[in-house]
């Protein structure tokens, strides 16, 4: 037997060892019972503020009202509060407010800025086209062959052809073209002949080079691609009658476009076509939205339940907008049906905040020219 074991078993050492083990057991017992010696509230999870108190007050309501001040429909601070009060619980009202505070609202000023940006994006795109530079260089009427400013002027006056989306339901484009012409084109002195016309008229006129013509279309929103798909089918019908124009470039410009949309995924489209967008569409499950929910300790399950409940309440469908677009987007004159329906759907037991209304034919483009 080792010296150590002899020592531990000696009459003088053994009681000390037992006493030490008892102390250790007492410490462990104390650690076990300690939480239960405190008030039960001290060991429960902290109560979430979003369940017990509103995240907004009159100041936040007024801030929302100010941000939506260019909305052309009926809107007031009372209407905003009444809309929020339709949600049944404090948690649901807070989720609704968070979505409202992040709603991608495009005021008239925003749209004007968007049109100027889209015009610049279009020119920047065409600056990269070698065939256009060569055509400009070969044009005897261009004085400064390699000058960028002269090239842009040549593009605006000789190459770019603004055209209608050939889909009857795309009425919103006419209103946007009116803003585009006033805000983005007036300073460039573009003659009336360069403004929006039906694509068929350009094809029938037969003027300009087929290889260098650039046909430009524009609308506010593209989320599902449904309207564009229908327009592309009609464009292809025209191209089958006028096949010489298939070599032209077709550019589709949008104020806001879904990040999930890709024109390349549309089977029937002109061979040489692409889209330009001023801004990416905010989706109801975009990273920005999910982060603000997490910051307020709102789980994704709670959010999903909220979305389904109030989409059903407002539209009798659980879909999150047209073709499940799930957008959080609103323009100064209309809240598109791509947006979550509890923002824009009106029912007997649900009051919309922003009414959804397509631009009627009576307010088409020619009636919207204000210059």
mmCIF file with all atom_site columns, N, CA and C in Angstrom, residues 185-245:
data_model
loop_
_atom_site.group_PDB
_atom_site.id
_atom_site.type_symbol
_atom_site.label_atom_id
_atom_site.label_alt_id
_atom_site.label_comp_id
_atom_site.label_asym_id
_atom_site.label_entity_id
_atom_site.label_seq_id
_atom_site.pdbx_PDB_ins_code
_atom_site.Cartn_x
_atom_site.Cartn_y
_atom_site.Cartn_z
_atom_site.occupancy
_atom_site.B_iso_or_equiv
_atom_site.pdbx_formal_charge
_atom_site.auth_seq_id
_atom_site.auth_comp_id
_atom_site.auth_asym_id
_atom_site.auth_atom_id
_atom_site.pdbx_PDB_model_num
ATOM 1   N N  . UNK A 1 185 ? -36.214 64.518 -69.878 1.00 0.00 ? 185 UNK A N  1
ATOM 2   C CA . UNK A 1 185 ? -35.947 64.790 -71.289 1.00 0.00 ? 185 UNK A CA 1
ATOM 3   C C  . UNK A 1 185 ? -36.017 66.251 -71.682 1.00 0.00 ? 185 UNK A C  1
ATOM 4   N N  . UNK A 1 186 ? -36.708 67.076 -70.929 1.00 0.00 ? 186 UNK A N  1
ATOM 5   C CA . UNK A 1 186 ? -36.889 68.473 -71.331 1.00 0.00 ? 186 UNK A CA 1
ATOM 6   C C  . UNK A 1 186 ? -35.558 69.178 -71.549 1.00 0.00 ? 186 UNK A C  1
ATOM 7   N N  . UNK A 1 187 ? -34.629 68.955 -70.630 1.00 0.00 ? 187 UNK A N  1
ATOM 8   C CA . UNK A 1 187 ? -33.328 69.636 -70.715 1.00 0.00 ? 187 UNK A CA 1
ATOM 9   C C  . UNK A 1 187 ? -32.509 69.178 -71.913 1.00 0.00 ? 187 UNK A C  1
ATOM 10  N N  . UNK A 1 188 ? -32.854 68.011 -72.474 1.00 0.00 ? 188 UNK A N  1
ATOM 11  C CA . UNK A 1 188 ? -32.074 67.503 -73.611 1.00 0.00 ? 188 UNK A CA 1
ATOM 12  C C  . UNK A 1 188 ? -32.639 67.956 -74.947 1.00 0.00 ? 188 UNK A C  1
ATOM 13  N N  . UNK A 1 189 ? -33.752 68.720 -74.905 1.00 0.00 ? 189 UNK A N  1
ATOM 14  C CA . UNK A 1 189 ? -34.376 69.232 -76.130 1.00 0.00 ? 189 UNK A CA 1
ATOM 15  C C  . UNK A 1 189 ? -34.698 68.121 -77.115 1.00 0.00 ? 189 UNK A C  1
ATOM 16  N N  . UNK A 1 190 ? -35.228 67.021 -76.592 1.00 0.00 ? 190 UNK A N  1
ATOM 17  C CA . UNK A 1 190 ? -35.615 65.916 -77.470 1.00 0.00 ? 190 UNK A CA 1
ATOM 18  C C  . UNK A 1 190 ? -36.865 66.320 -78.238 1.00 0.00 ? 190 UNK A C  1
ATOM 19  N N  . UNK A 1 191 ? -36.859 66.222 -79.563 1.00 0.00 ? 191 UNK A N  1
ATOM 20  C CA . UNK A 1 191 ? -38.051 66.600 -80.334 1.00 0.00 ? 191 UNK A CA 1
ATOM 21  C C  . UNK A 1 191 ? -39.211 65.672 -80.049 1.00 0.00 ? 191 UNK A C  1
ATOM 22  N N  . UNK A 1 192 ? -40.435 66.161 -80.327 1.00 0.00 ? 192 UNK A N  1
ATOM 23  C CA . UNK A 1 192 ? -41.632 65.379 -80.022 1.00 0.00 ? 192 UNK A CA 1
ATOM 24  C C  . UNK A 1 192 ? -41.604 64.006 -80.673 1.00 0.00 ? 192 UNK A C  1
ATOM 25  N N  . UNK A 1 193 ? -40.999 63.891 -81.840 1.00 0.00 ? 193 UNK A N  1
ATOM 26  C CA . UNK A 1 193 ? -40.959 62.622 -82.548 1.00 0.00 ? 193 UNK A CA 1
ATOM 27  C C  . UNK A 1 193 ? -40.222 61.536 -81.820 1.00 0.00 ? 193 UNK A C  1
ATOM 28  N N  . UNK A 1 194 ? -39.438 61.901 -80.818 1.00 0.00 ? 194 UNK A N  1
ATOM 29  C CA . UNK A 1 194 ? -38.673 60.911 -80.065 1.00 0.00 ? 194 UNK A CA 1
ATOM 30  C C  . UNK A 1 194 ? -39.409 60.435 -78.818 1.00 0.00 ? 194 UNK A C  1
ATOM 31  N N  . UNK A 1 195 ? -40.567 60.993 -78.552 1.00 0.00 ? 195 UNK A N  1
ATOM 32  C CA . UNK A 1 195 ? -41.287 60.599 -77.356 1.00 0.00 ? 195 UNK A CA 1
ATOM 33  C C  . UNK A 1 195 ? -42.101 59.338 -77.621 1.00 0.00 ? 195 UNK A C  1
ATOM 34  N N  . UNK A 1 196 ? -42.788 58.853 -76.611 1.00 0.00 ? 196 UNK A N  1
ATOM 35  C CA . UNK A 1 196 ? -43.411 57.540 -76.656 1.00 0.00 ? 196 UNK A CA 1
ATOM 36  C C  . UNK A 1 196 ? -44.395 57.387 -77.825 1.00 0.00 ? 196 UNK A C  1
ATOM 37  N N  . UNK A 1 197 ? -44.218 56.259 -78.528 1.00 0.00 ? 197 UNK A N  1
ATOM 38  C CA . UNK A 1 197 ? -45.103 55.898 -79.641 1.00 0.00 ? 197 UNK A CA 1
ATOM 39  C C  . UNK A 1 197 ? -45.304 54.386 -79.631 1.00 0.00 ? 197 UNK A C  1
ATOM 40  N N  . UNK A 1 198 ? -46.371 53.907 -80.264 1.00 0.00 ? 198 UNK A N  1
ATOM 41  C CA . UNK A 1 198 ? -46.534 52.454 -80.379 1.00 0.00 ? 198 UNK A CA 1
ATOM 42  C C  . UNK A 1 198 ? -45.383 51.846 -81.172 1.00 0.00 ? 198 UNK A C  1
ATOM 43  N N  . UNK A 1 199 ? -44.924 50.682 -80.765 1.00 0.00 ? 199 UNK A N  1
ATOM 44  C CA . UNK A 1 199 ? -43.807 50.024 -81.434 1.00 0.00 ? 199 UNK A CA 1
ATOM 45  C C  . UNK A 1 199 ? -44.129 49.757 -82.901 1.00 0.00 ? 199 UNK A C  1
ATOM 46  N N  . UNK A 1 200 ? -45.370 49.421 -83.185 1.00 0.00 ? 200 UNK A N  1
ATOM 47  C CA . UNK A 1 200 ? -45.774 49.134 -84.559 1.00 0.00 ? 200 UNK A CA 1
ATOM 48  C C  . UNK A 1 200 ? -45.476 50.321 -85.484 1.00 0.00 ? 200 UNK A C  1
ATOM 49  N N  . UNK A 1 201 ? -45.709 51.542 -84.985 1.00 0.00 ? 201 UNK A N  1
ATOM 50  C CA . UNK A 1 201 ? -45.467 52.729 -85.809 1.00 0.00 ? 201 UNK A CA 1
ATOM 51  C C  . UNK A 1 201 ? -43.991 52.847 -86.178 1.00 0.00 ? 201 UNK A C  1
ATOM 52  N N  . UNK A 1 202 ? -43.102 52.555 -85.232 1.00 0.00 ? 202 UNK A N  1
ATOM 53  C CA . UNK A 1 202 ? -41.673 52.594 -85.536 1.00 0.00 ? 202 UNK A CA 1
ATOM 54  C C  . UNK A 1 202 ? -41.326 51.564 -86.608 1.00 0.00 ? 202 UNK A C  1
ATOM 55  N N  . UNK A 1 203 ? -41.862 50.346 -86.438 1.00 0.00 ? 203 UNK A N  1
ATOM 56  C CA . UNK A 1 203 ? -41.565 49.285 -87.396 1.00 0.00 ? 203 UNK A CA 1
ATOM 57  C C  . UNK A 1 203 ? -42.092 49.640 -88.785 1.00 0.00 ? 203 UNK A C  1
ATOM 58  N N  . UNK A 1 204 ? -43.313 50.150 -88.822 1.00 0.00 ? 204 UNK A N  1
ATOM 59  C CA . UNK A 1 204 ? -43.923 50.477 -90.115 1.00 0.00 ? 204 UNK A CA 1
ATOM 60  C C  . UNK A 1 204 ? -43.211 51.635 -90.805 1.00 0.00 ? 204 UNK A C  1
ATOM 61  N N  . UNK A 1 205 ? -42.726 52.612 -90.018 1.00 0.00 ? 205 UNK A N  1
ATOM 62  C CA . UNK A 1 205 ? -42.025 53.754 -90.614 1.00 0.00 ? 205 UNK A CA 1
ATOM 63  C C  . UNK A 1 205 ? -40.734 53.316 -91.295 1.00 0.00 ? 205 UNK A C  1
ATOM 64  N N  . UNK A 1 206 ? -40.073 52.329 -90.722 1.00 0.00 ? 206 UNK A N  1
ATOM 65  C CA . UNK A 1 206 ? -38.878 51.770 -91.338 1.00 0.00 ? 206 UNK A CA 1
ATOM 66  C C  . UNK A 1 206 ? -37.680 52.694 -91.374 1.00 0.00 ? 206 UNK A C  1
ATOM 67  N N  . UNK A 1 207 ? -37.688 53.734 -90.548 1.00 0.00 ? 207 UNK A N  1
ATOM 68  C CA . UNK A 1 207 ? -36.555 54.653 -90.538 1.00 0.00 ? 207 UNK A CA 1
ATOM 69  C C  . UNK A 1 207 ? -35.520 54.206 -89.514 1.00 0.00 ? 207 UNK A C  1
ATOM 70  N N  . UNK A 1 208 ? -34.277 54.533 -89.777 1.00 0.00 ? 208 UNK A N  1
ATOM 71  C CA . UNK A 1 208 ? -33.213 54.165 -88.857 1.00 0.00 ? 208 UNK A CA 1
ATOM 72  C C  . UNK A 1 208 ? -32.640 52.797 -89.161 1.00 0.00 ? 208 UNK A C  1
ATOM 73  N N  . UNK A 1 209 ? -31.473 52.536 -88.605 1.00 0.00 ? 209 UNK A N  1
ATOM 74  C CA . UNK A 1 209 ? -30.792 51.265 -88.817 1.00 0.00 ? 209 UNK A CA 1
ATOM 75  C C  . UNK A 1 209 ? -31.372 50.194 -87.897 1.00 0.00 ? 209 UNK A C  1
ATOM 76  N N  . UNK A 1 210 ? -31.617 49.012 -88.443 1.00 0.00 ? 210 UNK A N  1
ATOM 77  C CA . UNK A 1 210 ? -32.132 47.915 -87.633 1.00 0.00 ? 210 UNK A CA 1
ATOM 78  C C  . UNK A 1 210 ? -31.112 47.465 -86.595 1.00 0.00 ? 210 UNK A C  1
ATOM 79  N N  . UNK A 1 211 ? -29.832 47.515 -86.941 1.00 0.00 ? 211 UNK A N  1
ATOM 80  C CA . UNK A 1 211 ? -28.782 47.026 -86.036 1.00 0.00 ? 211 UNK A CA 1
ATOM 81  C C  . UNK A 1 211 ? -28.496 47.970 -84.886 1.00 0.00 ? 211 UNK A C  1
ATOM 82  N N  . UNK A 1 212 ? -28.769 49.268 -85.081 1.00 0.00 ? 212 UNK A N  1
ATOM 83  C CA . UNK A 1 212 ? -28.395 50.238 -84.037 1.00 0.00 ? 212 UNK A CA 1
ATOM 84  C C  . UNK A 1 212 ? -29.590 50.881 -83.340 1.00 0.00 ? 212 UNK A C  1
ATOM 85  N N  . UNK A 1 213 ? -30.801 50.571 -83.753 1.00 0.00 ? 213 UNK A N  1
ATOM 86  C CA . UNK A 1 213 ? -31.977 51.161 -83.091 1.00 0.00 ? 213 UNK A CA 1
ATOM 87  C C  . UNK A 1 213 ? -32.126 50.588 -81.681 1.00 0.00 ? 213 UNK A C  1
ATOM 88  N N  . UNK A 1 214 ? -32.463 51.458 -80.736 1.00 0.00 ? 214 UNK A N  1
ATOM 89  C CA . UNK A 1 214 ? -32.669 51.062 -79.344 1.00 0.00 ? 214 UNK A CA 1
ATOM 90  C C  . UNK A 1 214 ? -34.089 51.447 -78.953 1.00 0.00 ? 214 UNK A C  1
ATOM 91  N N  . UNK A 1 215 ? -34.918 50.439 -78.698 1.00 0.00 ? 215 UNK A N  1
ATOM 92  C CA . UNK A 1 215 ? -36.302 50.676 -78.305 1.00 0.00 ? 215 UNK A CA 1
ATOM 93  C C  . UNK A 1 215 ? -36.408 50.590 -76.783 1.00 0.00 ? 215 UNK A C  1
ATOM 94  N N  . UNK A 1 216 ? -36.937 51.665 -76.185 1.00 0.00 ? 216 UNK A N  1
ATOM 95  C CA . UNK A 1 216 ? -36.964 51.778 -74.728 1.00 0.00 ? 216 UNK A CA 1
ATOM 96  C C  . UNK A 1 216 ? -38.409 51.808 -74.234 1.00 0.00 ? 216 UNK A C  1
ATOM 97  N N  . UNK A 1 217 ? -38.710 50.942 -73.269 1.00 0.00 ? 217 UNK A N  1
ATOM 98  C CA . UNK A 1 217 ? -40.023 50.854 -72.645 1.00 0.00 ? 217 UNK A CA 1
ATOM 99  C C  . UNK A 1 217 ? -39.855 51.168 -71.153 1.00 0.00 ? 217 UNK A C  1
ATOM 100 N N  . UNK A 1 218 ? -40.939 51.572 -70.510 1.00 0.00 ? 218 UNK A N  1
ATOM 101 C CA . UNK A 1 218 ? -40.801 51.949 -69.101 1.00 0.00 ? 218 UNK A CA 1
ATOM 102 C C  . UNK A 1 218 ? -42.125 51.751 -68.354 1.00 0.00 ? 218 UNK A C  1
ATOM 103 N N  . UNK A 1 219 ? -42.004 51.365 -67.082 1.00 0.00 ? 219 UNK A N  1
ATOM 104 C CA . UNK A 1 219 ? -43.168 51.275 -66.206 1.00 0.00 ? 219 UNK A CA 1
ATOM 105 C C  . UNK A 1 219 ? -42.683 51.406 -64.761 1.00 0.00 ? 219 UNK A C  1
ATOM 106 N N  . UNK A 1 220 ? -43.646 51.507 -63.838 1.00 0.00 ? 220 UNK A N  1
ATOM 107 C CA . UNK A 1 220 ? -43.302 51.708 -62.432 1.00 0.00 ? 220 UNK A CA 1
ATOM 108 C C  . UNK A 1 220 ? -42.708 50.459 -61.788 1.00 0.00 ? 220 UNK A C  1
ATOM 109 N N  . UNK A 1 221 ? -43.409 49.329 -61.942 1.00 0.00 ? 221 UNK A N  1
ATOM 110 C CA . UNK A 1 221 ? -43.092 48.169 -61.108 1.00 0.00 ? 221 UNK A CA 1
ATOM 111 C C  . UNK A 1 221 ? -43.023 46.895 -61.936 1.00 0.00 ? 221 UNK A C  1
ATOM 112 N N  . UNK A 1 222 ? -42.070 46.061 -61.611 1.00 0.00 ? 222 UNK A N  1
ATOM 113 C CA . UNK A 1 222 ? -42.038 44.721 -62.183 1.00 0.00 ? 222 UNK A CA 1
ATOM 114 C C  . UNK A 1 222 ? -41.670 43.748 -61.077 1.00 0.00 ? 222 UNK A C  1
ATOM 115 N N  . UNK A 1 223 ? -42.649 42.973 -60.640 1.00 0.00 ? 223 UNK A N  1
ATOM 116 C CA . UNK A 1 223 ? -42.410 42.016 -59.557 1.00 0.00 ? 223 UNK A CA 1
ATOM 117 C C  . UNK A 1 223 ? -42.503 40.588 -60.060 1.00 0.00 ? 223 UNK A C  1
ATOM 118 N N  . UNK A 1 224 ? -43.646 40.250 -60.648 1.00 0.00 ? 224 UNK A N  1
ATOM 119 C CA . UNK A 1 224 ? -43.843 38.875 -61.109 1.00 0.00 ? 224 UNK A CA 1
ATOM 120 C C  . UNK A 1 224 ? -43.413 38.688 -62.554 1.00 0.00 ? 224 UNK A C  1
ATOM 121 N N  . UNK A 1 225 ? -43.295 39.779 -63.310 1.00 0.00 ? 225 UNK A N  1
ATOM 122 C CA . UNK A 1 225 ? -42.947 39.667 -64.727 1.00 0.00 ? 225 UNK A CA 1
ATOM 123 C C  . UNK A 1 225 ? -44.134 39.347 -65.610 1.00 0.00 ? 225 UNK A C  1
ATOM 124 N N  . UNK A 1 226 ? -45.349 39.302 -65.029 1.00 0.00 ? 226 UNK A N  1
ATOM 125 C CA . UNK A 1 226 ? -46.535 38.913 -65.789 1.00 0.00 ? 226 UNK A CA 1
ATOM 126 C C  . UNK A 1 226 ? -46.837 39.906 -66.909 1.00 0.00 ? 226 UNK A C  1
ATOM 127 N N  . UNK A 1 227 ? -46.870 41.202 -66.580 1.00 0.00 ? 227 UNK A N  1
ATOM 128 C CA . UNK A 1 227 ? -47.177 42.193 -67.610 1.00 0.00 ? 227 UNK A CA 1
ATOM 129 C C  . UNK A 1 227 ? -46.097 42.215 -68.687 1.00 0.00 ? 227 UNK A C  1
ATOM 130 N N  . UNK A 1 228 ? -44.846 42.108 -68.277 1.00 0.00 ? 228 UNK A N  1
ATOM 131 C CA . UNK A 1 228 ? -43.774 42.114 -69.264 1.00 0.00 ? 228 UNK A CA 1
ATOM 132 C C  . UNK A 1 228 ? -43.858 40.883 -70.167 1.00 0.00 ? 228 UNK A C  1
ATOM 133 N N  . UNK A 1 229 ? -44.179 39.742 -69.599 1.00 0.00 ? 229 UNK A N  1
ATOM 134 C CA . UNK A 1 229 ? -44.302 38.521 -70.397 1.00 0.00 ? 229 UNK A CA 1
ATOM 135 C C  . UNK A 1 229 ? -45.378 38.682 -71.475 1.00 0.00 ? 229 UNK A C  1
ATOM 136 N N  . UNK A 1 230 ? -46.510 39.283 -71.088 1.00 0.00 ? 230 UNK A N  1
ATOM 137 C CA . UNK A 1 230 ? -47.578 39.492 -72.055 1.00 0.00 ? 230 UNK A CA 1
ATOM 138 C C  . UNK A 1 230 ? -47.175 40.509 -73.121 1.00 0.00 ? 230 UNK A C  1
ATOM 139 N N  . UNK A 1 231 ? -46.440 41.527 -72.709 1.00 0.00 ? 231 UNK A N  1
ATOM 140 C CA . UNK A 1 231 ? -45.959 42.509 -73.676 1.00 0.00 ? 231 UNK A CA 1
ATOM 141 C C  . UNK A 1 231 ? -44.952 41.881 -74.632 1.00 0.00 ? 231 UNK A C  1
ATOM 142 N N  . UNK A 1 232 ? -44.078 41.027 -74.108 1.00 0.00 ? 232 UNK A N  1
ATOM 143 C CA . UNK A 1 232 ? -43.074 40.388 -74.953 1.00 0.00 ? 232 UNK A CA 1
ATOM 144 C C  . UNK A 1 232 ? -43.708 39.489 -76.004 1.00 0.00 ? 232 UNK A C  1
ATOM 145 N N  . UNK A 1 233 ? -44.794 38.849 -75.640 1.00 0.00 ? 233 UNK A N  1
ATOM 146 C CA . UNK A 1 233 ? -45.492 38.017 -76.626 1.00 0.00 ? 233 UNK A CA 1
ATOM 147 C C  . UNK A 1 233 ? -45.986 38.874 -77.791 1.00 0.00 ? 233 UNK A C  1
ATOM 148 N N  . UNK A 1 234 ? -46.509 40.078 -77.463 1.00 0.00 ? 234 UNK A N  1
ATOM 149 C CA . UNK A 1 234 ? -46.993 40.966 -78.518 1.00 0.00 ? 234 UNK A CA 1
ATOM 150 C C  . UNK A 1 234 ? -45.833 41.546 -79.328 1.00 0.00 ? 234 UNK A C  1
ATOM 151 N N  . UNK A 1 235 ? -44.734 41.833 -78.654 1.00 0.00 ? 235 UNK A N  1
ATOM 152 C CA . UNK A 1 235 ? -43.555 42.330 -79.372 1.00 0.00 ? 235 UNK A CA 1
ATOM 153 C C  . UNK A 1 235 ? -43.055 41.272 -80.348 1.00 0.00 ? 235 UNK A C  1
ATOM 154 N N  . UNK A 1 236 ? -43.045 40.021 -79.917 1.00 0.00 ? 236 UNK A N  1
ATOM 155 C CA . UNK A 1 236 ? -42.600 38.944 -80.793 1.00 0.00 ? 236 UNK A CA 1
ATOM 156 C C  . UNK A 1 236 ? -43.541 38.734 -81.967 1.00 0.00 ? 236 UNK A C  1
ATOM 157 N N  . UNK A 1 237 ? -44.825 38.980 -81.752 1.00 0.00 ? 237 UNK A N  1
ATOM 158 C CA . UNK A 1 237 ? -45.764 38.903 -82.871 1.00 0.00 ? 237 UNK A CA 1
ATOM 159 C C  . UNK A 1 237 ? -45.435 39.960 -83.917 1.00 0.00 ? 237 UNK A C  1
ATOM 160 N N  . UNK A 1 238 ? -45.072 41.170 -83.426 1.00 0.00 ? 238 UNK A N  1
ATOM 161 C CA . UNK A 1 238 ? -44.668 42.225 -84.359 1.00 0.00 ? 238 UNK A CA 1
ATOM 162 C C  . UNK A 1 238 ? -43.358 41.879 -85.057 1.00 0.00 ? 238 UNK A C  1
ATOM 163 N N  . UNK A 1 239 ? -42.418 41.313 -84.311 1.00 0.00 ? 239 UNK A N  1
ATOM 164 C CA . UNK A 1 239 ? -41.126 40.952 -84.897 1.00 0.00 ? 239 UNK A CA 1
ATOM 165 C C  . UNK A 1 239 ? -41.265 39.854 -85.948 1.00 0.00 ? 239 UNK A C  1
ATOM 166 N N  . UNK A 1 240 ? -42.274 38.998 -85.793 1.00 0.00 ? 240 UNK A N  1
ATOM 167 C CA . UNK A 1 240 ? -42.486 37.975 -86.818 1.00 0.00 ? 240 UNK A CA 1
ATOM 168 C C  . UNK A 1 240 ? -42.965 38.596 -88.126 1.00 0.00 ? 240 UNK A C  1
ATOM 169 N N  . UNK A 1 241 ? -43.615 39.764 -88.034 1.00 0.00 ? 241 UNK A N  1
ATOM 170 C CA . UNK A 1 241 ? -44.058 40.468 -89.234 1.00 0.00 ? 241 UNK A CA 1
ATOM 171 C C  . UNK A 1 241 ? -42.973 41.399 -89.775 1.00 0.00 ? 241 UNK A C  1
ATOM 172 N N  . UNK A 1 242 ? -42.127 41.866 -88.878 1.00 0.00 ? 242 UNK A N  1
ATOM 173 C CA . UNK A 1 242 ? -41.039 42.769 -89.271 1.00 0.00 ? 242 UNK A CA 1
ATOM 174 C C  . UNK A 1 242 ? -39.711 42.199 -88.759 1.00 0.00 ? 242 UNK A C  1
ATOM 175 N N  . UNK A 1 243 ? -39.274 41.071 -89.294 1.00 0.00 ? 243 UNK A N  1
ATOM 176 C CA . UNK A 1 243 ? -38.108 40.361 -88.747 1.00 0.00 ? 243 UNK A CA 1
ATOM 177 C C  . UNK A 1 243 ? -36.802 41.142 -88.824 1.00 0.00 ? 243 UNK A C  1
ATOM 178 N N  . UNK A 1 244 ? -36.746 42.144 -89.685 1.00 0.00 ? 244 UNK A N  1
ATOM 179 C CA . UNK A 1 244 ? -35.507 42.924 -89.808 1.00 0.00 ? 244 UNK A CA 1
ATOM 180 C C  . UNK A 1 244 ? -35.151 43.661 -88.521 1.00 0.00 ? 244 UNK A C  1
ATOM 181 N N  . UNK A 1 245 ? -36.156 43.885 -87.619 1.00 0.00 ? 245 UNK A N  1
ATOM 182 C CA . UNK A 1 245 ? -35.908 44.614 -86.379 1.00 0.00 ? 245 UNK A CA 1
ATOM 183 C C  . UNK A 1 245 ? -35.435 43.712 -85.243 1.00 0.00 ? 245 UNK A C  1
#
